Amino acid sequence: MNADIRYSIVIPVYNEEAVINQTYQRLKQVMDLTGDSYELIFVNDGSCDHTAAMIKNYRDQDDAVKLITFSRNFGHQIAITAGMDYALGAAVVVIDADLQDPPELILDMIAKWKEGFDVVYAKRTKRKGETFFKKLTARLFYRILSASTDLDIPTDTGDFRLLDRRVCEELKRLPEKNRYVRGLVSWVGFRQTALEYERDERLAGETKYPLKKMIKLSMDGITSFSYKPIKLATYAGSVIITSGLTYLAVMLLLKVFAKSVIAGWNLVMAMQLVLTGLVLTMMGIIGEYIGRIYDEARDRPLYIVSECCGMMKKERKVKRVV
Ligand code: UDP
Ligand code: MG
């Protein structure tokens, strides 16, 4: 095994045949400029197009190319985790396959790393070619996340970043299943710095992050790093009980002293709806946490590798502290 690799580039790919050629070429051009040894680890997250076959073709001519293929689609966050598990480099860079993250920025990240930073993350100052809805929800999500946790998780920052080997080793020790990797990187600590960039449009193909996956990612982010949503249930509950009691008291007083007739069925109806809605929302939030506890308790492996090219298949060994 090649133990002296300096840079590992981890690229999660899910049905990226439309763009993968350009991604490979551009990454190669950039990494050749470093003059150091590197590996390009493509993590094929259960693609059902020609992505894997194309990567195998590159590998035939280029030893730096490595491929991990999952037995099915396990999701972007799990794909980058697998890439980090297999990476051998002294520095590990995670980058999307669709060239929204400019590979050229890797050189600036490396320069920062050489200055002594352990994590260099790329912060988006602009997002081009994305829908208004995506930009708005992303903006909102990052604000809600940072307001709900004490941990300093950078806003408007994706997974495009460089990690020093020691940060990577620490991340490998974290067993959780519903992973929000950028939050975990903040949690691990060490010397971190940001580089700003303008996020380009996806070069080709469509987004592989439909609304459903975005909701899952944001739920993972918030529930992994904050108990505030669950605490909200307690606050809301006490406010509702107080207002309910006041309401009752006012009605009683009106009946006793003003002898008024309470004809408020529509008000009762409205109250009923509001309360049921609230109770259901809170149950949902509690359910999110319980679901995650269940995931951790089952302790299934994070992913299943069906094929490895250019590297040995291995188990993800995490020692659980009970
Ligand atoms: N991706 C993945 N598994 C998935 C969804 C996405 O490996 O289930 C990869 C995808 O191929 C890309 C990266 O994750 O390299 C980011 O996805 P995408 O660009 O579609 O997300 P967006 O930029 O639209 O948020
Ligand atoms: Mg993208």
Short mmCIF file of N, CA, C and O and ligand atoms in Angstrom, two decimals, residues 11-16 43-45 73-77 79 95-98 100 124 127 130 134 199 202 206-210 213-214, ligand 1:
data_model
loop_
_atom_site.label_atom_id
_atom_site.label_comp_id
_atom_site.label_asym_id
_atom_site.label_seq_id
_atom_site.Cartn_x
_atom_site.Cartn_y
_atom_site.Cartn_z
N ILE A 11 -14.10 12.39 -3.74
CA ILE A 11 -15.16 12.92 -4.61
C ILE A 11 -16.37 11.98 -4.57
O ILE A 11 -16.32 10.87 -5.13
N PRO A 12 -17.45 12.37 -3.87
CA PRO A 12 -18.65 11.54 -3.88
C PRO A 12 -19.33 11.68 -5.23
O PRO A 12 -19.47 12.78 -5.74
N VAL A 13 -19.73 10.56 -5.83
CA VAL A 13 -20.39 10.64 -7.14
C VAL A 13 -21.66 9.81 -7.17
O VAL A 13 -21.68 8.66 -6.76
N TYR A 14 -22.70 10.45 -7.63
CA TYR A 14 -23.98 9.76 -7.74
C TYR A 14 -24.59 10.15 -9.09
O TYR A 14 -25.02 11.29 -9.25
N ASN A 15 -24.55 9.24 -10.03
CA ASN A 15 -25.06 9.49 -11.39
C ASN A 15 -24.50 10.78 -11.99
O ASN A 15 -25.24 11.69 -12.34
N GLU A 16 -23.19 10.84 -12.08
CA GLU A 16 -22.54 12.07 -12.57
C GLU A 16 -21.87 11.88 -13.93
O GLU A 16 -20.88 12.53 -14.24
N VAL A 43 -16.00 8.04 -4.71
CA VAL A 43 -16.90 7.16 -3.96
C VAL A 43 -18.20 7.10 -4.73
O VAL A 43 -18.96 8.07 -4.79
N ASN A 44 -18.43 5.97 -5.37
CA ASN A 44 -19.62 5.80 -6.19
C ASN A 44 -20.79 5.37 -5.30
O ASN A 44 -20.87 4.24 -4.86
N ASP A 45 -21.67 6.32 -5.07
CA ASP A 45 -22.75 6.12 -4.11
C ASP A 45 -23.97 5.46 -4.78
O ASP A 45 -25.05 6.03 -4.83
N ASN A 73 -27.39 3.36 -2.93
CA ASN A 73 -27.23 4.77 -2.59
C ASN A 73 -27.35 4.97 -1.07
O ASN A 73 -28.41 4.73 -0.50
N PHE A 74 -26.24 5.35 -0.45
CA PHE A 74 -26.26 5.55 1.01
C PHE A 74 -26.31 7.04 1.36
O PHE A 74 -26.44 7.40 2.52
N GLY A 75 -26.15 7.90 0.37
CA GLY A 75 -26.23 9.35 0.63
C GLY A 75 -24.86 10.02 0.67
O GLY A 75 -23.85 9.40 1.02
N HIS A 76 -24.89 11.30 0.33
CA HIS A 76 -23.67 12.11 0.19
C HIS A 76 -22.79 12.12 1.44
O HIS A 76 -21.57 11.92 1.36
N GLN A 77 -23.40 12.31 2.63
CA GLN A 77 -22.60 12.41 3.85
C GLN A 77 -21.89 11.09 4.17
O GLN A 77 -20.77 11.09 4.68
N ALA A 79 -21.06 8.91 1.86
CA ALA A 79 -20.03 8.73 0.82
C ALA A 79 -18.74 9.47 1.20
O ALA A 79 -17.64 8.92 1.08
N ILE A 95 -14.49 17.26 -2.16
CA ILE A 95 -15.01 18.17 -3.18
C ILE A 95 -16.16 17.50 -3.93
O ILE A 95 -16.13 16.28 -4.15
N ASP A 96 -17.18 18.29 -4.29
CA ASP A 96 -18.30 17.74 -5.07
C ASP A 96 -17.85 17.40 -6.48
O ASP A 96 -16.90 17.99 -7.00
N ALA A 97 -18.60 16.51 -7.12
CA ALA A 97 -18.20 16.05 -8.45
C ALA A 97 -18.69 16.97 -9.56
O ALA A 97 -18.30 16.83 -10.70
N ASP A 98 -19.56 17.94 -9.23
CA ASP A 98 -20.23 18.68 -10.31
C ASP A 98 -19.55 19.99 -10.68
O ASP A 98 -20.10 20.80 -11.41
N GLN A 100 -19.14 22.60 -9.02
CA GLN A 100 -19.65 23.82 -8.38
C GLN A 100 -18.57 24.38 -7.47
O GLN A 100 -18.53 25.57 -7.21
N ARG A 124 -19.05 30.05 0.96
CA ARG A 124 -19.66 30.57 -0.28
C ARG A 124 -20.11 32.00 -0.09
O ARG A 124 -20.92 32.28 0.78
N ARG A 127 -23.90 32.06 -4.59
CA ARG A 127 -24.26 30.76 -5.16
C ARG A 127 -24.89 31.03 -6.51
O ARG A 127 -25.95 31.62 -6.58
N GLU A 130 -28.44 28.56 -8.84
CA GLU A 130 -29.31 27.76 -8.00
C GLU A 130 -30.64 28.49 -7.83
O GLU A 130 -30.69 29.71 -7.90
N LYS A 134 -33.81 27.26 -3.25
CA LYS A 134 -32.65 26.59 -2.65
C LYS A 134 -31.80 27.58 -1.86
O LYS A 134 -31.37 27.32 -0.74
N ARG A 199 -19.60 30.28 -5.52
CA ARG A 199 -19.97 28.94 -5.96
C ARG A 199 -20.53 28.99 -7.38
O ARG A 199 -21.46 29.73 -7.66
N ARG A 202 -23.71 24.22 -11.40
CA ARG A 202 -23.40 22.83 -11.71
C ARG A 202 -23.07 22.77 -13.20
O ARG A 202 -23.80 23.33 -14.02
N GLU A 206 -28.21 17.21 -13.32
CA GLU A 206 -29.14 17.86 -12.38
C GLU A 206 -28.68 17.66 -10.95
O GLU A 206 -27.89 16.76 -10.68
N THR A 207 -29.24 18.46 -10.05
CA THR A 207 -28.89 18.30 -8.64
C THR A 207 -29.28 16.91 -8.16
O THR A 207 -30.30 16.37 -8.56
N LYS A 208 -28.44 16.35 -7.29
CA LYS A 208 -28.74 15.03 -6.72
C LYS A 208 -29.26 15.20 -5.30
O LYS A 208 -29.30 14.28 -4.52
N TYR A 209 -29.59 16.46 -4.98
CA TYR A 209 -30.11 16.79 -3.65
C TYR A 209 -31.54 17.29 -3.76
O TYR A 209 -31.79 18.48 -3.66
N PRO A 210 -32.50 16.42 -3.97
CA PRO A 210 -33.88 16.88 -4.01
C PRO A 210 -34.31 17.35 -2.62
O PRO A 210 -33.60 17.11 -1.63
N LYS A 213 -33.90 15.04 0.42
CA LYS A 213 -32.55 14.86 0.97
C LYS A 213 -32.09 16.12 1.70
O LYS A 213 -31.36 16.05 2.68
N MET A 214 -32.54 17.29 1.22
CA MET A 214 -32.17 18.53 1.90
C MET A 214 -32.78 18.58 3.30
O MET A 214 -32.15 18.99 4.26
N1 UDP B 1 -24.13 12.87 -4.05
C1 UDP B 1 -23.93 11.59 -3.55
N2 UDP B 1 -25.01 10.89 -3.09
C2 UDP B 1 -26.26 11.41 -3.08
C3 UDP B 1 -26.45 12.74 -3.54
C4 UDP B 1 -25.37 13.45 -4.01
O1 UDP B 1 -22.80 11.09 -3.55
O2 UDP B 1 -27.18 10.71 -2.65
C5 UDP B 1 -22.97 13.65 -4.55
C6 UDP B 1 -23.14 14.24 -5.93
O3 UDP B 1 -22.73 13.34 -6.94
C7 UDP B 1 -22.23 15.46 -5.85
C8 UDP B 1 -22.35 15.88 -4.40
O4 UDP B 1 -22.82 14.75 -3.69
O5 UDP B 1 -20.89 15.15 -6.11
C9 UDP B 1 -23.27 17.05 -4.19
O6 UDP B 1 -24.53 16.82 -4.81
P1 UDP B 1 -25.26 17.93 -5.71
O7 UDP B 1 -24.24 18.70 -6.46
O8 UDP B 1 -26.30 17.25 -6.54
O9 UDP B 1 -25.93 18.82 -4.59
P2 UDP B 1 -26.22 20.39 -4.68
O10 UDP B 1 -24.95 21.05 -5.05
O11 UDP B 1 -27.28 20.55 -5.72
O12 UDP B 1 -26.69 20.74 -3.31
#
